[in-house]
Amino acid sequence: MSDDRPAWARRIAAERAARDWSQRDAVRALRAHAKEELPADDSLIRQWKRWESGQIPNEFYRPLIAAVFGTVTHALFPAPARRDGDREILAASGMETLEIVSRLNRSDVDAATLDALRITTDRLCSEYPFMPSEQLLIEGRQWLRRVVELHSKSLTLSQHREVLALSGWLALLVGCVEYDTGARHAAESTRQAALSLATEADHAEIAG
């Protein structure tokens, strides 16, 4: 049976379940992050049920819910993107993001997974002028970590060069966002890492 809820609603439910929390536990955690008094528990639990069913929280509750799960608002409730990355990946590879992440845990990597990673990398880089910096930095670092971990897998020579190139592009993206947000030291370290990856992959465009 398909789950038509928005991704953020599914994630809220999954994050709560991963912590073995009841909805009452989640409401208590929500209250702990609020600086002002919230409605009674029973009222908040009813509201939490509506959120998990797909009713979008208002701007007051979104940052509180994000704080409960240790993230930032835009990472849990993404701003509208210029491109529909999930749709592009699904159309090109037949895989959703969760399946890609699952495939990355295997001992070897197939062509479809690399295609999906290329589309993901291209989508993130194209969102640089549009996506909020916090959200882009979190997503960029997550995908960079996943791609870098592929270096320990069983790869052919061409796959190894492809993974190096993807790592380089993602490192450049992360470095640019770090620079823009004032993390100049981190940005320089990331830039050096991107240059090293470009040199190893013999990729002149990234090195430039």
CSV table of C-alpha atoms in Angstrom, one decimal, residues 97 100-101 104 114 116-118 120-125 135-153 162-178 186-198 206:
chain,number,residue,atom,x,y,z
A,97,THR,CA,16.3,8.5,-2.8
A,100,ILE,CA,19.7,4.9,-3.7
A,101,VAL,CA,21.0,5.2,-0.1
A,104,LEU,CA,25.1,2.5,-1.5
A,114,LEU,CA,25.9,6.0,-10.4
A,116,ALA,CA,21.1,8.4,-9.9
A,117,LEU,CA,24.1,10.0,-8.1
A,118,ARG,CA,25.0,12.0,-11.1
A,120,THR,CA,21.5,14.1,-7.6
A,121,THR,CA,24.8,16.0,-7.8
A,122,ASP,CA,23.7,18.0,-10.8
A,123,ARG,CA,20.4,18.9,-9.1
A,124,LEU,CA,22.2,20.1,-5.9
A,125,CYS,CA,24.7,22.2,-7.9
A,135,GLN,CA,19.5,23.3,3.7
A,136,LEU,CA,22.0,23.1,0.8
A,137,LEU,CA,24.9,22.7,3.1
A,138,ILE,CA,23.2,19.8,5.0
A,139,GLU,CA,22.2,18.0,1.8
A,140,GLY,CA,25.5,18.6,0.1
A,141,ARG,CA,27.5,17.2,3.1
A,142,GLN,CA,25.2,14.2,3.4
A,143,TRP,CA,25.6,13.3,-0.2
A,144,LEU,CA,29.4,14.0,-0.2
A,145,ARG,CA,29.8,11.6,2.8
A,146,ARG,CA,27.8,8.9,1.0
A,147,VAL,CA,29.7,9.3,-2.2
A,148,VAL,CA,33.1,9.3,-0.5
A,149,GLU,CA,32.2,6.1,1.3
A,150,LEU,CA,31.9,4.5,-2.1
A,151,HIS,CA,35.7,4.6,-2.4
A,152,SER,CA,35.8,1.5,-0.1
A,153,LYS,CA,33.5,-0.5,-2.4
A,162,GLU,CA,33.3,8.7,-11.8
A,163,VAL,CA,33.1,8.5,-8.0
A,164,LEU,CA,36.1,10.8,-7.7
A,165,ALA,CA,34.5,13.3,-10.0
A,166,LEU,CA,31.2,13.3,-8.2
A,167,SER,CA,33.1,13.7,-4.9
A,168,GLY,CA,34.9,16.7,-6.4
A,169,TRP,CA,31.8,18.4,-7.6
A,170,LEU,CA,30.0,17.9,-4.3
A,171,ALA,CA,33.1,19.2,-2.4
A,172,LEU,CA,33.2,22.3,-4.6
A,173,LEU,CA,29.5,22.9,-3.8
A,174,VAL,CA,30.0,22.5,-0.1
A,175,GLY,CA,33.0,24.7,-0.1
A,176,CYS,CA,31.1,27.5,-1.9
A,177,VAL,CA,28.3,27.4,0.6
A,178,GLU,CA,30.7,27.3,3.5
A,186,ALA,CA,36.3,25.2,6.5
A,187,ALA,CA,35.8,26.4,2.9
A,188,GLU,CA,39.5,26.5,2.2
A,189,SER,CA,39.9,22.9,3.5
A,190,THR,CA,37.0,21.7,1.4
A,191,ARG,CA,38.5,23.5,-1.7
A,192,GLN,CA,41.8,21.8,-1.2
A,193,ALA,CA,40.0,18.4,-0.9
A,194,ALA,CA,38.1,19.1,-4.1
A,195,LEU,CA,41.4,20.0,-5.9
A,196,SER,CA,43.0,16.7,-4.6
A,197,LEU,CA,40.0,14.7,-5.9
A,198,ALA,CA,40.1,16.5,-9.3
A,206,ILE,CA,36.8,20.6,-11.3
